[in-house]
Amino acid sequence: MKPSPKSILITLLLLIAMAVPSSCVKYTFNGAVLDYNVYKTIYVGNFPIRAALVYAPLQQTFELELSDYISRNTRLQTIDTGNADIRLEGEITSYTLTPQAVTEDAYASKTRLTIGVRVKYTDTRNPNNDIDQTFSAYRDFDASELLIDVQDQLCQEISKELVNLIFNATLGNW
């Protein structure tokens, strides 16, 4: 059986990749591409809640998720001052509940929790990479459930999604 052109191409690319010597650039499965000769430190600032509706534990949940994700997926050293090679700062700008699927008796059967985060990403080595952008994510839950019963889990899930979006737009260099 003759190998397909696609399998030949994949084999060649794998051989070329193995032949290229490794350098200080880290490539990861999450898309992060950082030159660790240039980027050594990161400052992750606080993300205070500036939303009209406030759920106090959200700030800590989001900040911990962001810091943990960065330390798991990069070799950047987190420092406590703004004199880092990269700075991530921002604020939680929205925390909203909206009714979704309306039933025939005009009651909502689902409620949507949406969280928005404004991020200011500053690359002190290459200002062309700077970003000032708002990211948002949401989760729906059954309207028969009380928010207080599902809030922690929803905030954790939404924070993970937001961190993934933020990482891909900044450190992931997409």
Short mmCIF file of C-alpha atoms in Angstrom, two decimals, residues 1-157:
data_model
loop_
_atom_site.label_atom_id
_atom_site.label_comp_id
_atom_site.label_asym_id
_atom_site.label_seq_id
_atom_site.Cartn_x
_atom_site.Cartn_y
_atom_site.Cartn_z
CA MET A 1 0.00 0.00 0.00
CA LYS A 2 1.37 3.37 -1.06
CA PRO A 3 1.58 6.12 1.65
CA SER A 4 -0.63 9.14 1.07
CA PRO A 5 0.93 12.53 0.33
CA LYS A 6 -0.54 13.79 3.62
CA SER A 7 1.22 11.10 5.68
CA ILE A 8 4.51 11.76 3.85
CA LEU A 9 4.20 15.48 4.61
CA ILE A 10 3.46 14.83 8.28
CA THR A 11 6.44 12.49 8.53
CA LEU A 12 8.74 15.05 6.91
CA LEU A 13 7.54 17.81 9.22
CA LEU A 14 8.12 15.63 12.27
CA LEU A 15 11.64 14.76 11.10
CA ILE A 16 12.44 18.42 10.48
CA ALA A 17 11.08 19.38 13.90
CA MET A 18 13.24 16.75 15.60
CA ALA A 19 16.31 17.86 13.67
CA VAL A 20 16.02 21.52 14.69
CA PRO A 21 17.97 22.13 17.90
CA SER A 22 15.95 23.34 20.84
CA SER A 23 16.34 26.94 21.91
CA CYS A 24 15.08 29.17 24.67
CA VAL A 25 11.72 29.53 22.96
CA LYS A 26 9.06 27.47 24.66
CA TYR A 27 6.26 26.01 22.55
CA THR A 28 3.40 24.50 24.49
CA PHE A 29 0.18 22.75 23.58
CA ASN A 30 -1.81 25.72 24.85
CA GLY A 31 -0.24 27.96 22.20
CA ALA A 32 2.23 29.91 24.33
CA VAL A 33 5.30 31.03 22.46
CA LEU A 34 7.72 33.01 24.58
CA ASP A 35 11.39 33.76 24.10
CA TYR A 36 12.77 33.28 27.60
CA ASN A 37 15.93 35.16 26.67
CA VAL A 38 13.71 38.25 26.38
CA TYR A 39 10.84 37.58 28.77
CA LYS A 40 11.71 36.51 32.29
CA THR A 41 9.21 38.20 34.60
CA ILE A 42 5.50 38.95 34.78
CA TYR A 43 3.46 41.13 37.09
CA VAL A 44 -0.16 40.10 37.62
CA GLY A 45 -2.04 42.95 39.25
CA ASN A 46 -5.26 42.87 41.22
CA PHE A 47 -8.54 42.71 39.32
CA PRO A 48 -10.97 44.70 41.51
CA ILE A 49 -14.69 44.32 40.93
CA ARG A 50 -16.15 47.42 39.29
CA ALA A 51 -19.49 45.82 38.36
CA ALA A 52 -22.85 47.06 39.58
CA LEU A 53 -23.64 43.64 41.05
CA VAL A 54 -20.80 42.38 43.26
CA TYR A 55 -19.98 38.85 44.36
CA ALA A 56 -16.91 39.39 46.57
CA PRO A 57 -15.27 35.92 46.24
CA LEU A 58 -15.12 36.36 42.46
CA GLN A 59 -12.05 38.60 42.60
CA GLN A 60 -9.95 36.06 44.47
CA THR A 61 -11.28 33.16 42.37
CA PHE A 62 -10.36 34.92 39.13
CA GLU A 63 -6.95 36.19 40.30
CA LEU A 64 -5.90 32.77 41.60
CA GLU A 65 -7.02 31.05 38.41
CA LEU A 66 -5.06 33.56 36.30
CA SER A 67 -1.87 33.31 38.38
CA ASP A 68 -2.03 29.51 38.55
CA TYR A 69 -2.60 29.20 34.80
CA ILE A 70 0.37 31.43 34.01
CA SER A 71 2.70 29.55 36.36
CA ARG A 72 1.56 26.16 35.00
CA ASN A 73 1.95 27.16 31.35
CA THR A 74 5.00 29.44 31.27
CA ARG A 75 8.41 29.76 32.88
CA LEU A 76 7.86 33.42 33.69
CA GLN A 77 8.71 34.45 37.23
CA THR A 78 5.85 36.31 38.89
CA ILE A 79 7.03 39.45 40.68
CA ASP A 80 5.19 41.88 42.94
CA THR A 81 6.19 45.11 41.22
CA GLY A 82 5.24 46.71 37.95
CA ASN A 83 8.87 46.54 36.73
CA ALA A 84 8.26 43.23 34.96
CA ASP A 85 8.82 42.35 31.31
CA ILE A 86 5.07 41.74 31.01
CA ARG A 87 2.25 43.30 33.05
CA LEU A 88 -1.32 42.00 33.29
CA GLU A 89 -3.72 44.34 35.03
CA GLY A 90 -7.41 45.03 34.87
CA GLU A 91 -10.79 44.92 36.50
CA ILE A 92 -13.93 42.83 36.63
CA THR A 93 -16.35 45.09 34.80
CA SER A 94 -19.58 43.12 34.73
CA TYR A 95 -21.43 40.47 36.69
CA THR A 96 -24.91 40.17 35.26
CA LEU A 97 -27.88 37.86 35.44
CA THR A 98 -30.28 37.72 32.51
CA PRO A 99 -33.31 35.51 31.90
CA GLN A 100 -32.96 33.19 28.95
CA ALA A 101 -35.33 30.50 27.66
CA VAL A 102 -38.84 31.82 28.36
CA THR A 103 -41.58 29.23 28.83
CA GLU A 104 -45.18 29.45 27.58
CA ASP A 105 -46.27 30.95 30.90
CA ALA A 106 -43.78 33.84 30.42
CA TYR A 107 -41.34 32.65 33.09
CA ALA A 108 -37.67 32.11 32.39
CA SER A 109 -36.57 28.49 32.54
CA LYS A 110 -32.88 29.41 32.38
CA THR A 111 -30.82 32.25 33.78
CA ARG A 112 -27.48 33.37 32.37
CA LEU A 113 -24.61 34.55 34.54
CA THR A 114 -22.17 36.66 32.51
CA ILE A 115 -18.84 37.97 33.78
CA GLY A 116 -16.77 40.58 31.95
CA VAL A 117 -13.12 41.37 32.59
CA ARG A 118 -11.16 44.28 31.15
CA VAL A 119 -7.49 43.40 30.71
CA LYS A 120 -4.58 45.71 30.10
CA TYR A 121 -1.62 43.66 28.84
CA THR A 122 1.64 45.59 28.65
CA ASP A 123 4.68 44.11 26.91
CA THR A 124 7.60 46.32 27.99
CA ARG A 125 9.89 44.67 25.43
CA ASN A 126 7.56 45.07 22.45
CA PRO A 127 4.79 47.68 22.80
CA ASN A 128 3.22 46.43 19.55
CA ASN A 129 1.93 43.48 21.59
CA ASP A 130 0.08 45.67 24.11
CA ILE A 131 -3.63 44.92 24.51
CA ASP A 132 -6.45 46.74 26.28
CA GLN A 133 -9.48 44.54 25.77
CA THR A 134 -12.61 43.27 27.49
CA PHE A 135 -13.34 39.55 27.64
CA SER A 136 -16.59 37.96 28.71
CA ALA A 137 -17.93 34.48 29.29
CA TYR A 138 -21.16 33.06 30.63
CA ARG A 139 -22.90 29.99 31.98
CA ASP A 140 -26.60 29.21 31.99
CA PHE A 141 -28.29 27.56 34.94
CA ASP A 142 -31.80 26.33 35.60
CA ALA A 143 -34.01 29.14 36.86
CA SER A 144 -35.42 26.83 39.51
CA GLU A 145 -31.97 26.81 41.16
CA LEU A 146 -31.00 29.56 43.55
CA LEU A 147 -27.99 31.60 42.48
CA ILE A 148 -26.45 31.19 45.91
CA ASP A 149 -26.40 27.41 45.40
CA VAL A 150 -24.61 27.46 42.02
CA GLN A 151 -22.67 30.73 42.16
CA ASP A 152 -19.30 29.37 43.34
CA GLN A 153 -19.22 26.62 40.70
CA LEU A 154 -20.34 28.97 37.92
CA CYS A 155 -17.75 31.60 38.88
CA GLN A 156 -15.02 28.94 38.86
CA GLU A 157 -16.06 27.67 35.40
#
